[in-house]
Coordinates of C-alpha atoms in Angstrom, one line a residue:
M1 CA -20.9 -3.7 56.7
R2 CA -24.6 -3.9 55.9
F3 CA -24.7 -0.6 54.1
A4 CA -21.6 -1.4 52.2
T5 CA -22.8 -4.9 51.4
L6 CA -26.2 -3.7 50.1
L7 CA -24.7 -0.7 48.3
S8 CA -22.1 -3.0 46.7
T9 CA -24.8 -5.5 45.7
I10 CA -26.7 -2.7 43.9
I11 CA -23.7 -1.0 42.3
L12 CA -20.8 -3.4 41.9
L13 CA -22.8 -6.0 40.0
R14 CA -23.7 -3.6 37.2
P15 CA -21.3 -4.5 34.4
S16 CA -19.2 -1.6 33.2
R17 CA -18.5 -3.2 29.8
A18 CA -19.6 -6.2 27.8
V19 CA -17.8 -9.3 29.1
S20 CA -17.3 -12.4 26.9
Y21 CA -16.3 -15.9 27.8
S22 CA -14.7 -18.7 25.8
L23 CA -16.5 -22.0 25.5
V24 CA -13.5 -23.8 24.1
S25 CA -10.5 -23.2 26.3
D26 CA -12.0 -23.2 29.7
P27 CA -9.2 -24.1 32.1
I28 CA -9.0 -27.1 34.4
I29 CA -6.8 -27.1 37.5
D30 CA -5.8 -30.0 39.8
L31 CA -5.6 -29.3 43.5
G32 CA -4.8 -32.8 44.6
Y33 CA -8.1 -33.2 46.5
G34 CA -10.2 -32.3 43.5
R35 CA -10.2 -30.9 40.0
Y36 CA -12.1 -27.7 39.0
Q37 CA -13.0 -26.2 35.7
G38 CA -13.3 -22.5 35.5
V39 CA -13.9 -20.2 32.6
Y40 CA -11.6 -18.1 30.3
N41 CA -12.7 -14.5 30.2
T42 CA -11.6 -13.2 26.8
T43 CA -12.3 -9.5 27.7
F44 CA -9.8 -9.5 30.5
D45 CA -7.6 -12.4 29.3
Q46 CA -8.1 -14.2 32.7
N47 CA -9.0 -17.6 33.9
I48 CA -11.7 -17.2 36.6
F49 CA -12.7 -19.9 39.1
R50 CA -15.7 -19.4 41.3
G51 CA -16.7 -21.7 44.2
I52 CA -13.5 -23.6 44.9
R53 CA -13.9 -25.5 48.2
Y54 CA -11.0 -24.8 50.7
A55 CA -12.5 -26.6 53.7
T56 CA -14.9 -29.3 54.5
P57 CA -18.5 -28.2 55.5
P58 CA -18.4 -26.8 59.1
T59 CA -21.7 -28.4 60.0
G60 CA -23.0 -30.7 62.8
K61 CA -20.1 -31.7 65.1
L62 CA -17.8 -29.4 63.1
R63 CA -19.8 -26.3 64.1
W64 CA -17.6 -23.9 66.1
Q65 CA -14.6 -26.2 65.5
L66 CA -11.4 -25.5 63.6
P67 CA -11.8 -25.7 59.8
Q68 CA -10.8 -29.0 58.3
S69 CA -9.2 -29.9 54.9
P70 CA -11.7 -30.9 52.1
E71 CA -12.3 -34.5 51.5
V72 CA -10.7 -36.0 48.4
N73 CA -13.1 -36.0 45.4
R74 CA -11.4 -36.8 42.1
A75 CA -14.2 -38.8 40.5
Q76 CA -15.2 -35.9 38.3
V77 CA -14.3 -32.4 37.4
T78 CA -16.2 -29.9 39.5
S79 CA -17.6 -26.8 37.7
A80 CA -16.2 -23.6 39.0
V81 CA -18.3 -21.1 37.1
E82 CA -21.0 -20.1 39.5
N83 CA -20.5 -18.1 42.7
P84 CA -20.6 -20.2 45.9
P85 CA -23.5 -20.2 48.3
R86 CA -23.2 -17.4 50.8
C87 CA -22.8 -18.1 54.5
P88 CA -25.8 -17.4 56.8
Q89 CA -26.3 -13.7 57.3
S90 CA -26.8 -11.6 60.5
Y91 CA -27.4 -7.9 60.3
Q92 CA -26.8 -4.9 62.5
A93 CA -29.3 -3.4 64.9
P94 CA -31.9 -2.0 64.6
P95 CA -34.1 -4.4 62.5
D96 CA -34.5 -3.2 58.9
E97 CA -38.0 -3.7 57.5
T98 CA -36.6 -3.9 54.0
V99 CA -34.6 -7.0 54.8
D100 CA -36.3 -10.2 53.6
L101 CA -35.6 -13.3 55.6
D102 CA -35.5 -15.7 52.7
T103 CA -33.5 -13.6 50.2
D104 CA -31.3 -11.5 52.6
V105 CA -30.7 -13.7 55.7
L106 CA -30.8 -17.4 55.0
G107 CA -27.6 -19.0 53.6
N108 CA -25.8 -22.3 53.6
E109 CA -23.5 -23.4 56.4
D110 CA -21.5 -25.2 53.8
C111 CA -20.0 -22.0 52.5
L112 CA -16.2 -22.2 52.9
F113 CA -15.3 -21.5 49.3
L114 CA -13.2 -19.0 47.4
N115 CA -13.0 -17.4 44.0
V116 CA -9.8 -16.9 42.0
F117 CA -9.1 -14.3 39.3
T118 CA -5.8 -15.2 37.5
P119 CA -4.2 -13.8 34.4
A120 CA -4.2 -16.5 31.7
N121 CA -0.4 -16.3 31.4
A122 CA 0.4 -15.9 35.2
T123 CA 3.8 -17.2 36.3
Q124 CA 5.1 -16.6 39.8
S125 CA 2.6 -13.7 40.1
P126 CA 2.0 -11.9 43.3
V127 CA -1.3 -12.6 45.0
L128 CA -4.0 -10.4 46.6
V129 CA -6.3 -12.2 49.1
W130 CA -9.5 -10.2 49.6
I131 CA -11.6 -10.6 52.9
H132 CA -15.0 -9.1 52.6
G133 CA -16.6 -6.8 55.2
G134 CA -20.1 -6.8 56.6
G135 CA -19.7 -6.4 60.4
Y136 CA -18.6 -10.1 60.8
G137 CA -22.3 -10.9 60.1
A138 CA -23.0 -10.3 56.4
G139 CA -21.3 -10.4 53.0
S140 CA -20.1 -12.9 50.5
A141 CA -17.6 -13.4 47.7
K142 CA -20.3 -12.8 45.0
T143 CA -20.2 -9.0 45.5
Y144 CA -16.5 -8.6 44.8
D145 CA -15.6 -9.3 41.2
F146 CA -11.9 -8.5 40.8
A147 CA -11.5 -9.1 37.0
S148 CA -11.6 -5.5 36.0
Q149 CA -9.4 -4.4 38.9
V150 CA -6.7 -6.9 38.1
H151 CA -6.9 -6.0 34.4
T152 CA -6.5 -2.3 35.2
N153 CA -3.2 -3.3 36.7
K154 CA -2.0 -5.0 33.5
N155 CA -2.9 -8.5 34.8
E156 CA 0.2 -8.4 37.0
Y157 CA -1.3 -10.3 39.9
I158 CA -3.8 -12.9 41.0
A159 CA -6.9 -12.0 43.2
V160 CA -8.4 -14.5 45.6
V161 CA -11.7 -13.7 47.3
I162 CA -12.6 -15.8 50.3
Q163 CA -15.7 -16.5 52.4
Y164 CA -15.8 -17.3 56.1
R165 CA -18.3 -18.2 58.8
L166 CA -20.4 -15.2 59.9
G167 CA -22.6 -14.2 62.8
A168 CA -23.2 -16.8 65.5
F169 CA -21.7 -19.5 63.2
G170 CA -18.4 -17.7 63.0
F171 CA -18.1 -15.6 66.2
L172 CA -20.1 -17.3 69.0
S173 CA -18.1 -17.1 72.2
S174 CA -18.3 -18.2 75.8
A175 CA -16.4 -20.3 78.3
E176 CA -18.2 -23.4 77.0
V177 CA -17.4 -22.6 73.4
A178 CA -13.7 -22.3 74.4
R179 CA -13.8 -25.7 76.2
S180 CA -15.7 -27.6 73.6
G181 CA -14.8 -25.7 70.4
V182 CA -13.1 -22.5 69.3
P183 CA -14.1 -18.8 69.6
N184 CA -13.3 -16.7 66.5
A185 CA -14.1 -19.6 64.2
G186 CA -14.4 -17.1 61.3
I187 CA -10.9 -15.8 61.9
H188 CA -9.6 -19.4 61.9
D189 CA -11.4 -19.8 58.5
M190 CA -9.5 -16.8 57.1
R191 CA -6.2 -18.1 58.3
F192 CA -7.0 -21.6 56.9
A193 CA -7.7 -20.0 53.5
L194 CA -4.3 -18.3 53.7
E195 CA -2.8 -21.7 54.4
W196 CA -4.7 -23.0 51.3
V197 CA -3.1 -20.2 49.3
Q198 CA 0.4 -21.2 50.5
K199 CA -0.3 -24.8 49.4
H200 CA -2.2 -24.3 46.1
I201 CA -1.8 -20.9 44.6
H202 CA 1.2 -22.1 42.5
V203 CA -1.2 -24.2 40.5
F204 CA -2.8 -20.9 39.3
G205 CA 0.6 -19.3 38.5
G206 CA 0.9 -17.5 41.8
D207 CA 3.9 -17.0 44.1
P208 CA 3.1 -18.0 47.7
G209 CA 6.0 -15.9 48.9
R210 CA 4.4 -12.6 47.6
V211 CA 0.9 -12.6 49.2
T212 CA -0.9 -9.4 50.3
I213 CA -4.1 -9.7 52.4
A214 CA -6.7 -6.9 52.0
G215 CA -10.1 -6.0 53.2
E216 CA -12.5 -3.2 54.0
S217 CA -14.5 -2.5 57.1
A218 CA -14.8 -5.9 58.9
G219 CA -12.5 -7.2 56.2
G220 CA -10.0 -4.5 57.1
G221 CA -10.5 -5.4 60.8
S222 CA -9.9 -9.0 59.8
V223 CA -6.6 -8.3 58.2
M224 CA -5.7 -6.2 61.3
L225 CA -6.4 -9.3 63.5
L226 CA -4.5 -11.6 61.2
G227 CA -1.6 -9.2 61.5
M228 CA -1.9 -9.6 65.2
A229 CA -2.5 -13.4 65.1
N230 CA -0.6 -15.6 67.5
G231 CA 0.9 -12.5 69.1
G232 CA 2.5 -11.3 65.9
S233 CA 4.9 -14.3 65.9
E234 CA 4.2 -15.6 62.4
G235 CA 6.3 -13.1 60.4
T236 CA 5.8 -13.5 56.7
S237 CA 4.9 -17.2 56.7
L238 CA 1.4 -16.5 55.4
F239 CA 1.7 -13.0 53.9
N240 CA 4.0 -10.0 53.4
G241 CA 1.7 -7.1 52.8
V242 CA -1.4 -5.9 54.5
I243 CA -4.1 -3.5 53.1
A244 CA -6.5 -2.4 55.8
S245 CA -9.3 -0.1 54.5
S246 CA -11.4 1.4 57.2
P247 CA -10.4 -1.3 59.7
Y248 CA -13.4 -2.1 61.8
L249 CA -12.7 -2.4 65.5
P250 CA -15.9 -3.0 67.6
T251 CA -15.5 -3.5 71.3
Q252 CA -13.3 -6.6 71.7
W253 CA -14.2 -8.4 74.9
K254 CA -12.5 -11.4 76.3
Y255 CA -14.1 -14.7 75.1
D256 CA -15.8 -15.4 78.5
D257 CA -16.8 -11.8 79.4
I258 CA -20.4 -10.9 80.1
L259 CA -21.4 -9.5 76.7
P260 CA -20.3 -12.4 74.5
S261 CA -21.6 -14.8 77.1
Q262 CA -25.0 -13.1 77.1
S263 CA -25.2 -13.5 73.3
Y264 CA -24.3 -17.2 73.7
Y265 CA -27.1 -17.8 76.2
R266 CA -29.5 -15.8 74.1
L267 CA -28.7 -18.0 71.1
A268 CA -29.3 -21.1 73.3
Q269 CA -32.6 -19.7 74.5
E270 CA -33.8 -18.9 71.0
A271 CA -32.7 -22.3 69.8
G272 CA -34.5 -24.2 72.6
C273 CA -31.2 -25.3 74.2
L274 CA -31.7 -23.4 77.5
T275 CA -34.1 -25.7 79.4
D276 CA -34.0 -27.7 82.6
Q277 CA -34.0 -30.9 80.6
T278 CA -31.1 -29.7 78.4
A279 CA -29.1 -28.7 81.5
S280 CA -29.5 -32.2 83.0
T281 CA -28.9 -34.4 79.9
V282 CA -26.7 -32.6 77.4
S283 CA -24.6 -29.5 77.4
I284 CA -25.9 -26.3 75.7
F285 CA -23.0 -26.5 73.3
D286 CA -23.9 -30.1 72.2
C287 CA -27.5 -29.0 71.8
L288 CA -26.5 -26.1 69.6
Q289 CA -24.4 -28.4 67.4
T290 CA -27.5 -30.6 66.7
T291 CA -30.0 -27.7 66.2
D292 CA -31.6 -27.3 62.8
T293 CA -29.7 -24.8 60.7
L294 CA -32.7 -22.6 59.9
V295 CA -33.5 -22.2 63.6
L296 CA -29.9 -21.1 64.3
Q297 CA -29.8 -18.8 61.3
N298 CA -33.0 -17.0 62.3
A299 CA -31.8 -16.9 66.0
S300 CA -28.4 -15.4 65.0
N301 CA -30.0 -12.7 62.9
Y302 CA -32.7 -11.9 65.5
I303 CA -30.2 -11.5 68.3
S304 CA -27.9 -9.3 66.2
T305 CA -30.7 -7.0 65.0
T306 CA -32.2 -6.5 68.4
G307 CA -28.9 -5.5 70.1
L308 CA -27.1 -2.2 70.5
Y309 CA -27.9 0.4 67.8
G310 CA -25.5 0.1 64.8
Q311 CA -23.8 -3.0 66.1
W312 CA -23.6 -6.8 65.6
A313 CA -24.0 -9.3 68.4
F314 CA -21.3 -11.7 67.2
V315 CA -17.9 -10.2 66.7
P316 CA -14.2 -11.2 67.3
V317 CA -13.0 -11.6 70.9
T318 CA -9.7 -11.9 72.7
D319 CA -9.4 -15.7 73.0
D320 CA -5.8 -15.8 74.5
T321 CA -4.6 -18.0 71.7
L322 CA -5.1 -16.8 68.2
I323 CA -6.1 -13.3 69.3
Q324 CA -4.1 -12.7 72.4
C325 CA -4.5 -9.0 73.1
R326 CA -6.7 -6.1 72.4
P327 CA -5.5 -4.0 69.4
T328 CA -4.6 -1.0 71.6
E329 CA -2.2 -3.2 73.5
Q330 CA -0.6 -5.1 70.7
L331 CA -0.5 -2.3 68.1
A332 CA -0.1 0.9 70.1
V333 CA 1.6 -0.1 73.3
K334 CA 3.9 -3.0 72.5
P335 CA 3.9 -3.3 68.7
R336 CA 4.0 -6.9 67.4
T337 CA 2.6 -7.7 63.9
N338 CA 2.9 -10.2 61.1
G339 CA 3.8 -9.0 57.7
I340 CA 6.3 -6.2 56.7
R341 CA 4.3 -3.7 54.7
L342 CA 1.1 -1.8 55.2
L343 CA -1.3 0.3 53.2
T344 CA -4.1 1.6 55.3
S345 CA -6.9 4.2 54.9
N346 CA -10.1 5.6 56.3
N347 CA -13.0 7.6 54.9
L348 CA -14.0 11.2 55.9
N349 CA -17.4 10.2 57.2
E350 CA -17.2 6.8 58.8
G351 CA -19.5 7.2 61.7
P352 CA -23.0 8.2 60.9
Y353 CA -24.4 4.8 59.9
F354 CA -23.5 3.4 63.3
V355 CA -24.7 6.2 65.6
P356 CA -28.4 7.0 66.3
Q357 CA -29.1 10.3 64.7
T358 CA -31.1 11.7 67.6
I359 CA -28.3 13.3 69.6
E360 CA -29.0 17.0 70.3
T361 CA -27.6 17.8 73.7
E362 CA -24.6 17.1 75.9
T363 CA -26.9 14.8 78.0
D364 CA -27.8 12.8 74.8
F365 CA -24.2 12.5 73.9
L366 CA -23.2 11.2 77.4
D367 CA -26.1 8.8 77.5
W368 CA -25.1 7.4 74.1
L369 CA -21.5 7.2 75.2
R370 CA -22.3 5.3 78.4
T371 CA -24.4 2.8 76.4
T372 CA -21.8 2.2 73.8
Y373 CA -18.9 2.0 76.2
P374 CA -20.4 0.8 79.5
L375 CA -17.1 0.6 81.4
L376 CA -16.3 4.3 81.1
T377 CA -16.2 5.9 84.6
P378 CA -17.1 9.5 85.6
S379 CA -13.4 10.5 85.4
T380 CA -12.8 8.9 82.0
L381 CA -16.0 10.5 80.7
T382 CA -14.6 13.8 81.8
S383 CA -11.5 13.1 79.8
V384 CA -13.5 12.2 76.7
L385 CA -15.5 15.5 77.0
S386 CA -12.3 17.5 77.2
Y387 CA -11.5 16.2 73.7
Y388 CA -14.9 15.8 72.1
G389 CA -17.0 18.5 73.8
L390 CA -18.2 21.4 71.7
P391 CA -16.1 24.6 71.9
E392 CA -17.5 27.5 73.9
N393 CA -17.8 29.6 70.7
F394 CA -19.7 26.9 68.7
D395 CA -22.4 28.3 66.6
P396 CA -25.3 25.8 66.2
S397 CA -26.4 27.6 63.0
E398 CA -23.2 26.5 61.2
P399 CA -24.0 25.0 57.8
Y400 CA -23.8 21.2 57.3
V401 CA -20.5 21.1 55.4
D402 CA -17.7 18.5 55.3
S403 CA -14.4 19.5 56.8
N404 CA -11.3 20.0 54.7
G405 CA -9.2 18.6 57.5
L406 CA -6.8 21.6 57.6
N407 CA -8.9 24.5 58.8
P408 CA -12.0 24.9 61.1
P409 CA -14.8 23.9 61.1
F410 CA -13.5 20.4 61.6
S411 CA -15.4 17.1 61.5
T412 CA -15.4 17.2 65.3
T413 CA -18.4 19.6 65.0
T414 CA -19.8 19.6 61.5
S415 CA -20.3 17.4 58.4
H416 CA -22.9 16.9 55.7
F417 CA -24.4 14.4 58.1
G418 CA -24.8 16.5 61.3
I419 CA -23.6 19.3 63.4
G420 CA -23.0 20.0 67.1
W421 CA -23.4 17.1 69.6
Q422 CA -24.7 14.8 66.8
Q423 CA -21.5 15.3 64.8
A424 CA -19.4 15.0 68.0
A425 CA -20.8 11.5 68.4
N426 CA -20.5 10.6 64.7
N427 CA -16.8 11.6 64.8
L428 CA -16.0 10.0 68.1
Y429 CA -17.4 6.6 66.9
A430 CA -15.6 7.0 63.6
E431 CA -12.3 7.6 65.4
T432 CA -12.6 4.8 68.0
T433 CA -13.8 2.2 65.5
F434 CA -12.2 3.0 62.1
V435 CA -9.8 5.9 62.0
C436 CA -7.6 5.3 65.1
P437 CA -7.2 1.6 64.3
S438 CA -5.8 2.7 61.0
Y439 CA -3.3 5.0 62.8
W440 CA -2.4 2.3 65.3
L441 CA -1.7 -0.2 62.5
A442 CA 0.6 2.3 60.7
D443 CA 2.3 3.0 64.0
A444 CA 2.9 -0.7 64.7
F445 CA 4.4 -1.5 61.3
S446 CA 6.6 1.5 61.3
A447 CA 7.8 0.9 64.9
Q448 CA 9.0 -2.6 63.9
G449 CA 11.1 -1.4 61.0
G450 CA 8.4 -2.2 58.4
K451 CA 6.9 0.2 55.9
A452 CA 3.5 1.9 56.1
W453 CA 1.6 4.3 53.9
K454 CA -1.8 5.9 54.7
Y455 CA -4.5 7.8 52.9
Q456 CA -8.0 9.2 53.4
F457 CA -10.8 9.0 51.0
S458 CA -12.7 12.3 51.1
V459 CA -14.9 12.3 48.0
P460 CA -18.4 13.3 49.1
P461 CA -20.3 11.8 50.7
A462 CA -17.2 9.8 51.8
C463 CA -19.5 7.6 53.9
H464 CA -18.4 4.2 55.3
G465 CA -18.0 1.8 52.4
C466 CA -18.2 4.6 49.7
D467 CA -14.7 3.9 48.5
I468 CA -15.4 0.3 47.5
E469 CA -17.4 0.9 44.3
P470 CA -14.7 3.0 42.6
F471 CA -12.0 0.6 43.8
L472 CA -13.7 -2.2 41.7
N473 CA -15.2 -0.2 38.8
R474 CA -12.8 1.7 36.6
T475 CA -15.4 3.0 34.2
N476 CA -17.5 5.9 35.7
I477 CA -21.1 5.0 36.5
E478 CA -23.5 7.7 35.4
G479 CA -24.6 10.0 38.3
T480 CA -21.6 9.2 40.6
G481 CA -19.1 11.8 41.7
I482 CA -15.8 10.0 40.9
N483 CA -14.2 10.4 37.5
E484 CA -12.3 7.6 35.7
V485 CA -8.9 9.2 36.6
L486 CA -9.4 8.9 40.3
R487 CA -11.0 5.4 39.9
T488 CA -8.0 4.2 38.0
T489 CA -5.6 5.9 40.4
M490 CA -7.2 4.1 43.4
Q491 CA -7.0 0.7 41.7
R492 CA -3.4 1.3 40.6
V493 CA -2.3 2.4 44.1
W494 CA -3.5 -0.9 45.5
G495 CA -2.0 -2.8 42.5
N496 CA 1.3 -1.1 42.9
F497 CA 1.4 -2.1 46.6
V498 CA 0.6 -5.7 45.7
V499 CA 3.1 -5.9 42.9
N500 CA 5.9 -3.6 44.0
G501 CA 5.4 -3.2 47.7
D502 CA 5.0 0.6 47.3
P503 CA 1.7 2.3 46.4
G504 CA 3.3 5.2 44.6
M505 CA 2.5 5.7 40.9
S506 CA 5.3 5.7 38.4
A507 CA 5.9 8.5 35.9
L508 CA 4.7 6.1 33.2
Q509 CA 1.5 5.4 35.0
M510 CA 1.0 9.2 35.4
A511 CA 1.6 9.7 31.7
D512 CA -1.4 7.5 30.9
F513 CA -3.6 10.4 31.9
N514 CA -1.9 13.0 29.8
G515 CA -4.2 14.5 27.2
S516 CA -7.3 13.3 29.0
S517 CA -10.4 15.5 29.3
E518 CA -9.7 15.7 33.0
S519 CA -6.6 17.8 32.4
G520 CA -6.9 19.6 35.7
D521 CA -6.5 16.4 37.7
N522 CA -3.8 16.6 40.4
L523 CA -2.3 13.3 41.2
T524 CA 1.1 14.6 42.4
A525 CA 0.7 13.3 45.9
V526 CA 0.4 9.7 44.9
G527 CA 3.5 9.7 42.8
A528 CA 6.4 7.4 43.6
G529 CA 8.7 9.1 45.9
T530 CA 6.2 11.8 46.8
W531 CA 3.8 9.8 49.0
P532 CA 5.6 9.8 52.3
L533 CA 6.2 6.8 54.5
W534 CA 4.4 6.9 57.8
S535 CA 6.8 8.2 60.5
G536 CA 9.0 9.3 57.7
G537 CA 9.8 12.8 59.2
L538 CA 8.3 15.1 56.6
G539 CA 9.7 18.2 58.2
G540 CA 8.7 21.7 57.1
A541 CA 5.0 22.4 57.4
Y542 CA 4.2 18.7 58.1
G543 CA 4.5 16.7 61.3
R544 CA 6.0 13.3 61.8
N545 CA 3.3 11.3 59.9
G546 CA 2.2 12.2 56.4
M547 CA -0.7 10.8 54.5
V548 CA -2.4 11.4 51.2
N549 CA -5.9 13.0 51.1
M550 CA -7.9 11.8 48.0
N551 CA -10.7 14.1 46.9
M552 CA -12.5 15.6 43.9
T553 CA -13.1 19.2 43.0
G554 CA -15.6 20.9 40.7
G555 CA -18.8 19.3 39.5
V556 CA -22.4 20.2 40.4
Q557 CA -23.8 19.5 43.9
V558 CA -26.7 17.1 44.1
V559 CA -28.4 15.4 47.1
K560 CA -29.4 11.8 46.9
E561 CA -31.5 9.9 49.3
Q562 CA -30.5 6.5 50.9
T563 CA -32.6 4.6 53.3
L564 CA -30.8 2.7 56.1
N565 CA -31.7 1.6 59.6
G566 CA -35.2 3.1 59.1
Q567 CA -33.8 6.5 58.4
I568 CA -33.7 8.5 55.2
W569 CA -30.2 9.9 54.6
E570 CA -29.5 12.8 52.3
L571 CA -26.1 12.3 50.8
T572 CA -24.4 15.2 49.2
Q573 CA -22.4 14.5 46.1
Y574 CA -20.8 16.4 43.3
V575 CA -21.4 15.0 39.8
P576 CA -20.5 16.2 36.3
G577 CA -22.5 19.1 35.1
E578 CA -24.6 19.2 32.0
K579 CA -23.6 22.8 31.0
D580 CA -20.4 23.8 29.3
T581 CA -20.0 26.5 32.0
D582 CA -20.2 23.9 34.9
P583 CA -16.8 23.3 36.5
P584 CA -15.3 20.0 35.5
L585 CA -15.1 17.2 38.0
E586 CA -11.3 16.7 38.7
A587 CA -9.3 14.5 41.0
K588 CA -7.3 16.2 43.7
T589 CA -4.6 14.5 45.9
Q590 CA -2.4 16.2 48.5
V591 CA 0.0 15.2 51.2
V592 CA -1.2 16.3 54.6
D593 CA 0.0 16.1 58.2
A594 CA -2.0 13.2 59.7
D595 CA -1.1 14.2 63.3
S596 CA -2.7 17.7 63.2
W597 CA -5.4 16.6 60.8
E598 CA -9.0 17.5 61.8
G599 CA -7.8 19.7 64.7
G600 CA -5.4 17.2 66.3
R601 CA -6.5 13.6 65.5
R602 CA -3.3 12.1 66.7
E603 CA -3.9 13.4 70.3
R604 CA -7.5 12.0 70.3
C605 CA -6.2 8.6 69.1
R606 CA -3.7 8.7 72.0
L607 CA -6.6 9.2 74.4
W608 CA -8.2 6.0 73.2
V609 CA -5.0 4.1 73.7
E610 CA -5.0 5.2 77.3
L611 CA -8.7 4.4 77.6
G612 CA -8.4 1.0 75.9
P613 CA -9.2 -1.0 79.0
W614 CA -12.5 1.0 79.4
I615 CA -13.6 0.8 75.8
M616 CA -12.4 -2.8 75.2
E617 CA -10.3 -2.0 72.1

């Protein structure tokens, strides 16, 4: 989302090592409709193509229509060295004064491109398709360079990074949009890119029968929705595996409900398409299709940033066709999904960046809850309070500490971000929007006879999006609290899932760390055969659903400031100490009971399934 996008832009683009490119053997590929010349990366022994067009520009009369195949252009070889133009950006509310309109918002509607990172000798290699996050309003392919990640996994697979329409351009919805175009245009773009992979990935040495789709935040939510696409009737026609990291599930209204319709009419008003003359001569939809792109881009961002705190105005809807049900219905009640394998995760502190940090009393908590979920009734609010209200013996002087998940105090009442009613709201939003969707996905895949694995990223500050930087950077960046052992482990866990269909690390992979300075690292829980399948029946001290908790121990505590949404956040981290007597920073993994985790998270997720019709999830 916006924080993750900005943080990634700051951190991920910092090279961790010198990278060299060949000027002699740069590869050329022929896609039938066009030829592209990429670049050979000698450091990673990869052919890299950036900015390959997968659809025709969705402009003019193609706004809010299904994506179309690119026009044939074989007159010359197209350079595929530079990153493609980003799609127009729309950010979350409230407005951020640090966002510059020209550099941070404006984009190009002609943005349906993708990047490919392929080993130079790839032959029938499995494929990872990455869908970026950003609240369905922000983000681009530029931020996600997979060259190092693929190389960490011995160049055993190909990575494809796609772009899709964002904000009002990708997720405008109303009855008129459904009549004259398509809601969820951005999801259709993703699916069209997957069809492109099926048709063309063999040219790069990829195997179209071994595709895994992956994403974080809205990207994780996107792969969740693609897993639900067309009622879960597509099987493995487009992908086999799904990796959903912090799958983002905002309220999912029906395409013609009042909230998406209000955003539609607000866009029309800002664009000058809601006038008496317009109503009598041309439809609002037709007017919007002919409106200048800069007007629409500014309007989309304005509407999004002046909406509900922490939210985006334009997000996926239930359209009765591509997305036929709310996730609680299709995943938790009557499981039906595409794909056969799942790896899913959440972070310890997902909620704070999306919740106003001004909640001090039960009244504040209930006011925020009614605003966020306006369909909740007095009786359903009572049910919520029975699960999320503070215990009678709660001590408001408790320290701001992160939960260990196993023993009180739990994240229901305290974290490094807040305590009391503030933390109750932080945790509630985290569970409804990121954590429980991860549980429901794992439940759905397991219930259908598929395989599912789950983990939690708990390395402080364990905020939303904090797991992406180590996932892409293997070499430790100075001043961060994740050593190279855990970075490599995270990357190999994902790589193992893509290549082998199982995230567990082999004994040979574990042996790579023997003799390292981080001799106290404990990676036992992520070993092959140790990491339990979801619903695998752990027995003993564990419940029915086991997951891996990934964390670090040791180091020296530091507090760093991060500004977001007009607030200064103090983020607690643990970094390597400078003294010989400082405890070393070491990776720690353990198998835990996901059902009893955080004082009974499973029961709270069951509550939200029951309240699905009231929270529109």
